Amino acid sequence: MNIGKAAKASKVSAKMIRYYEQIGLIPAASRTDSGYRAYTQADVNQLHFIRRARDLGFSVAEISDLLNLWNNQSRQSADVKRLAQTHIDELDRRIQNMQHMAQNPQSADSLLRRRRAARLPPFCIRLDNLTIASRRRVPERCCAVLVVMD
């Protein structure tokens, strides 16, 4: 099947399929005589697996590890369980941070005030090693939440 049909069947956009192929998450698709990508049902199943893993919050690196385990016939169930438990632990940590933010909004306000006092732009916020710079007008309460996640 072509990339459009594979995208529809797997619920992964054609753009993302090309991206996953480019970064090596999935192998390069075979090509038809006219040069179009051709996908099998096994490819669609793998794309669907990737979609579900992304929906569950797994990173691309974690999905790569999961796919390696999925394709390894000699894998141990403990390996899969370890990877899943690591992800669950990270989700628990994030939940605790969010609960702390909800219970302590003053800490978010304090951090935002310190940034302003240091003349740092309030919309340049570091989130898990990712810097987001925005010139959009965002309500201060939203900014405070983002700042606390630093």
PDB file of C-alpha atoms in Angstrom:
ATOM      1  CA  MET A   1       0.000   0.000   0.000  1.00  0.00           C
ATOM      2  CA  ASN A   2       1.156   3.573  -0.592  1.00  0.00           C
ATOM      3  CA  ILE A   3       2.072   6.059   2.132  1.00  0.00           C
ATOM      4  CA  GLY A   4      -1.381   7.681   2.152  1.00  0.00           C
ATOM      5  CA  LYS A   5      -3.126   4.373   2.786  1.00  0.00           C
ATOM      6  CA  ALA A   6      -0.538   3.378   5.390  1.00  0.00           C
ATOM      7  CA  ALA A   7      -1.017   6.727   7.120  1.00  0.00           C
ATOM      8  CA  LYS A   8      -4.778   6.306   7.196  1.00  0.00           C
ATOM      9  CA  ALA A   9      -4.599   2.705   8.407  1.00  0.00           C
ATOM     10  CA  SER A  10      -2.060   3.449  11.152  1.00  0.00           C
ATOM     11  CA  LYS A  11      -3.400   6.888  12.115  1.00  0.00           C
ATOM     12  CA  VAL A  12       0.128   8.284  11.668  1.00  0.00           C
ATOM     13  CA  SER A  13       0.487  11.162   9.215  1.00  0.00           C
ATOM     14  CA  ALA A  14       2.497  10.657   6.041  1.00  0.00           C
ATOM     15  CA  LYS A  15       4.807  13.440   7.216  1.00  0.00           C
ATOM     16  CA  MET A  16       5.506  11.573  10.475  1.00  0.00           C
ATOM     17  CA  ILE A  17       6.043   8.302   8.610  1.00  0.00           C
ATOM     18  CA  ARG A  18       8.703  10.010   6.484  1.00  0.00           C
ATOM     19  CA  TYR A  19      10.233  11.530   9.635  1.00  0.00           C
ATOM     20  CA  TYR A  20      10.346   8.175  11.442  1.00  0.00           C
ATOM     21  CA  GLU A  21      12.038   6.706   8.390  1.00  0.00           C
ATOM     22  CA  GLN A  22      14.520   9.608   8.226  1.00  0.00           C
ATOM     23  CA  ILE A  23      15.579   9.230  11.883  1.00  0.00           C
ATOM     24  CA  GLY A  24      15.798   5.457  11.592  1.00  0.00           C
ATOM     25  CA  LEU A  25      12.906   4.627  13.896  1.00  0.00           C
ATOM     26  CA  ILE A  26      11.451   2.508  11.106  1.00  0.00           C
ATOM     27  CA  PRO A  27      13.351   0.951   8.205  1.00  0.00           C
ATOM     28  CA  ALA A  28      13.191   2.587   4.798  1.00  0.00           C
ATOM     29  CA  ALA A  29      10.111   1.452   2.918  1.00  0.00           C
ATOM     30  CA  SER A  30      10.478  -0.614  -0.199  1.00  0.00           C
ATOM     31  CA  ARG A  31       9.770   1.254  -3.424  1.00  0.00           C
ATOM     32  CA  THR A  32       7.512   0.524  -6.348  1.00  0.00           C
ATOM     33  CA  ASP A  33       8.855   0.569  -9.905  1.00  0.00           C
ATOM     34  CA  SER A  34       7.689   4.175 -10.149  1.00  0.00           C
ATOM     35  CA  GLY A  35       9.542   5.137  -6.958  1.00  0.00           C
ATOM     36  CA  TYR A  36       6.641   5.369  -4.523  1.00  0.00           C
ATOM     37  CA  ARG A  37       7.000   4.009  -1.011  1.00  0.00           C
ATOM     38  CA  ALA A  38       5.250   0.673  -0.511  1.00  0.00           C
ATOM     39  CA  TYR A  39       4.135  -0.516   2.930  1.00  0.00           C
ATOM     40  CA  THR A  40       3.029  -3.919   4.148  1.00  0.00           C
ATOM     41  CA  GLN A  41       0.527  -4.732   6.864  1.00  0.00           C
ATOM     42  CA  ALA A  42       3.486  -5.457   9.163  1.00  0.00           C
ATOM     43  CA  ASP A  43       4.730  -1.901   8.528  1.00  0.00           C
ATOM     44  CA  VAL A  44       1.287  -0.526   9.370  1.00  0.00           C
ATOM     45  CA  ASN A  45       1.215  -2.597  12.565  1.00  0.00           C
ATOM     46  CA  GLN A  46       4.583  -1.151  13.566  1.00  0.00           C
ATOM     47  CA  LEU A  47       3.375   2.391  12.823  1.00  0.00           C
ATOM     48  CA  HIS A  48       0.252   1.771  14.883  1.00  0.00           C
ATOM     49  CA  PHE A  49       2.459   0.547  17.745  1.00  0.00           C
ATOM     50  CA  ILE A  50       4.506   3.755  17.486  1.00  0.00           C
ATOM     51  CA  ARG A  51       1.322   5.846  17.522  1.00  0.00           C
ATOM     52  CA  ARG A  52       0.050   4.125  20.669  1.00  0.00           C
ATOM     53  CA  ALA A  53       3.424   4.517  22.378  1.00  0.00           C
ATOM     54  CA  ARG A  54       3.476   8.245  21.524  1.00  0.00           C
ATOM     55  CA  ASP A  55      -0.083   8.579  22.834  1.00  0.00           C
ATOM     56  CA  LEU A  56       1.112   7.017  26.098  1.00  0.00           C
ATOM     57  CA  GLY A  57       3.882   9.606  26.341  1.00  0.00           C
ATOM     58  CA  PHE A  58       6.909   7.523  25.385  1.00  0.00           C
ATOM     59  CA  SER A  59       9.757   9.497  23.810  1.00  0.00           C
ATOM     60  CA  VAL A  60      11.177   8.596  20.408  1.00  0.00           C
ATOM     61  CA  ALA A  61      14.235   7.096  22.140  1.00  0.00           C
ATOM     62  CA  GLU A  62      12.020   4.981  24.399  1.00  0.00           C
ATOM     63  CA  ILE A  63       9.956   3.877  21.410  1.00  0.00           C
ATOM     64  CA  SER A  64      13.155   2.868  19.647  1.00  0.00           C
ATOM     65  CA  ASP A  65      14.054   0.713  22.654  1.00  0.00           C
ATOM     66  CA  LEU A  66      10.545  -0.777  22.690  1.00  0.00           C
ATOM     67  CA  LEU A  67      10.739  -1.573  18.969  1.00  0.00           C
ATOM     68  CA  ASN A  68      14.109  -3.241  19.440  1.00  0.00           C
ATOM     69  CA  LEU A  69      12.596  -5.380  22.182  1.00  0.00           C
ATOM     70  CA  TRP A  70       9.506  -6.066  20.052  1.00  0.00           C
ATOM     71  CA  ASN A  71      11.655  -7.260  17.153  1.00  0.00           C
ATOM     72  CA  ASN A  72      13.965  -9.333  19.379  1.00  0.00           C
ATOM     73  CA  GLN A  73      12.587 -12.870  19.638  1.00  0.00           C
ATOM     74  CA  SER A  74      14.942 -13.699  22.517  1.00  0.00           C
ATOM     75  CA  ARG A  75      13.868 -10.726  24.630  1.00  0.00           C
ATOM     76  CA  GLN A  76      13.094 -11.164  28.283  1.00  0.00           C
ATOM     77  CA  SER A  77       9.763  -9.935  29.627  1.00  0.00           C
ATOM     78  CA  ALA A  78      11.741  -8.271  32.425  1.00  0.00           C
ATOM     79  CA  ASP A  79      13.368  -5.997  29.820  1.00  0.00           C
ATOM     80  CA  VAL A  80       9.988  -4.746  28.631  1.00  0.00           C
ATOM     81  CA  LYS A  81       8.761  -4.394  32.212  1.00  0.00           C
ATOM     82  CA  ARG A  82      11.879  -2.403  33.190  1.00  0.00           C
ATOM     83  CA  LEU A  83      11.388   0.046  30.332  1.00  0.00           C
ATOM     84  CA  ALA A  84       7.692   0.461  31.114  1.00  0.00           C
ATOM     85  CA  GLN A  85       8.420   0.944  34.827  1.00  0.00           C
ATOM     86  CA  THR A  86      11.001   3.638  34.055  1.00  0.00           C
ATOM     87  CA  HIS A  87       8.357   5.464  32.028  1.00  0.00           C
ATOM     88  CA  ILE A  88       5.765   5.085  34.793  1.00  0.00           C
ATOM     89  CA  ASP A  89       8.262   6.432  37.343  1.00  0.00           C
ATOM     90  CA  GLU A  90       8.850   9.494  35.150  1.00  0.00           C
ATOM     91  CA  LEU A  91       5.102  10.064  34.813  1.00  0.00           C
ATOM     92  CA  ASP A  92       4.755   9.794  38.609  1.00  0.00           C
ATOM     93  CA  ARG A  93       7.506  12.407  39.020  1.00  0.00           C
ATOM     94  CA  ARG A  94       5.723  14.773  36.641  1.00  0.00           C
ATOM     95  CA  ILE A  95       2.410  14.270  38.434  1.00  0.00           C
ATOM     96  CA  GLN A  96       4.054  15.086  41.768  1.00  0.00           C
ATOM     97  CA  ASN A  97       5.573  18.252  40.284  1.00  0.00           C
ATOM     98  CA  MET A  98       2.198  19.330  38.911  1.00  0.00           C
ATOM     99  CA  GLN A  99       0.484  18.624  42.231  1.00  0.00           C
ATOM    100  CA  HIS A 100       3.157  20.702  43.975  1.00  0.00           C
ATOM    101  CA  MET A 101       2.562  23.553  41.519  1.00  0.00           C
ATOM    102  CA  ALA A 102      -1.200  23.374  42.074  1.00  0.00           C
ATOM    103  CA  GLN A 103      -0.761  23.435  45.865  1.00  0.00           C
ATOM    104  CA  ASN A 104       1.954  26.140  45.848  1.00  0.00           C
ATOM    105  CA  PRO A 105       1.082  28.762  43.240  1.00  0.00           C
ATOM    106  CA  GLN A 106       3.073  31.354  45.209  1.00  0.00           C
ATOM    107  CA  SER A 107       6.333  29.551  44.340  1.00  0.00           C
ATOM    108  CA  ALA A 108       5.529  30.007  40.654  1.00  0.00           C
ATOM    109  CA  ASP A 109       4.777  33.702  41.205  1.00  0.00           C
ATOM    110  CA  SER A 110       8.014  34.106  43.173  1.00  0.00           C
ATOM    111  CA  LEU A 111      10.061  32.537  40.396  1.00  0.00           C
ATOM    112  CA  LEU A 112       8.417  34.760  37.804  1.00  0.00           C
ATOM    113  CA  ARG A 113       9.149  37.869  39.934  1.00  0.00           C
ATOM    114  CA  ARG A 114      12.823  36.837  40.250  1.00  0.00           C
ATOM    115  CA  ARG A 115      13.059  36.457  36.474  1.00  0.00           C
ATOM    116  CA  ARG A 116      11.576  39.922  36.015  1.00  0.00           C
ATOM    117  CA  ALA A 117      13.931  41.416  38.624  1.00  0.00           C
ATOM    118  CA  ALA A 118      16.867  39.882  36.753  1.00  0.00           C
ATOM    119  CA  ARG A 119      15.439  41.421  33.567  1.00  0.00           C
ATOM    120  CA  LEU A 120      15.042  37.989  31.987  1.00  0.00           C
ATOM    121  CA  PRO A 121      12.279  37.704  29.415  1.00  0.00           C
ATOM    122  CA  PRO A 122       9.325  36.049  31.153  1.00  0.00           C
ATOM    123  CA  PHE A 123       8.554  33.944  28.101  1.00  0.00           C
ATOM    124  CA  CYS A 124      11.980  32.307  27.734  1.00  0.00           C
ATOM    125  CA  ILE A 125      11.428  29.252  29.846  1.00  0.00           C
ATOM    126  CA  ARG A 126      13.492  26.077  30.097  1.00  0.00           C
ATOM    127  CA  LEU A 127      11.388  22.912  30.094  1.00  0.00           C
ATOM    128  CA  ASP A 128      13.316  19.656  30.350  1.00  0.00           C
ATOM    129  CA  ASN A 129      16.319  20.971  28.396  1.00  0.00           C
ATOM    130  CA  LEU A 130      14.043  22.589  25.807  1.00  0.00           C
ATOM    131  CA  THR A 131      13.989  26.368  25.599  1.00  0.00           C
ATOM    132  CA  ILE A 132      10.751  27.897  24.451  1.00  0.00           C
ATOM    133  CA  ALA A 133      10.856  31.526  23.389  1.00  0.00           C
ATOM    134  CA  SER A 134       7.516  33.138  22.701  1.00  0.00           C
ATOM    135  CA  ARG A 135       6.539  36.699  21.944  1.00  0.00           C
ATOM    136  CA  ARG A 136       2.838  35.885  22.193  1.00  0.00           C
ATOM    137  CA  ARG A 137       0.840  37.448  24.959  1.00  0.00           C
ATOM    138  CA  VAL A 138       0.153  34.670  27.437  1.00  0.00           C
ATOM    139  CA  PRO A 139      -1.720  35.204  30.703  1.00  0.00           C
ATOM    140  CA  GLU A 140       0.698  35.532  33.624  1.00  0.00           C
ATOM    141  CA  ARG A 141      -0.855  32.538  35.375  1.00  0.00           C
ATOM    142  CA  CYS A 142       0.091  30.315  32.396  1.00  0.00           C
ATOM    143  CA  CYS A 143       3.619  31.673  32.414  1.00  0.00           C
ATOM    144  CA  ALA A 144       3.976  30.931  36.107  1.00  0.00           C
ATOM    145  CA  VAL A 145       3.000  27.320  35.535  1.00  0.00           C
ATOM    146  CA  LEU A 146       5.521  26.997  32.734  1.00  0.00           C
ATOM    147  CA  VAL A 147       8.253  28.617  34.782  1.00  0.00           C
ATOM    148  CA  VAL A 148       7.776  26.207  37.673  1.00  0.00           C
ATOM    149  CA  MET A 149       8.261  23.238  35.369  1.00  0.00           C
ATOM    150  CA  ASP A 150      11.857  24.378  34.875  1.00  0.00           C
TER     151      ASP A 150
END
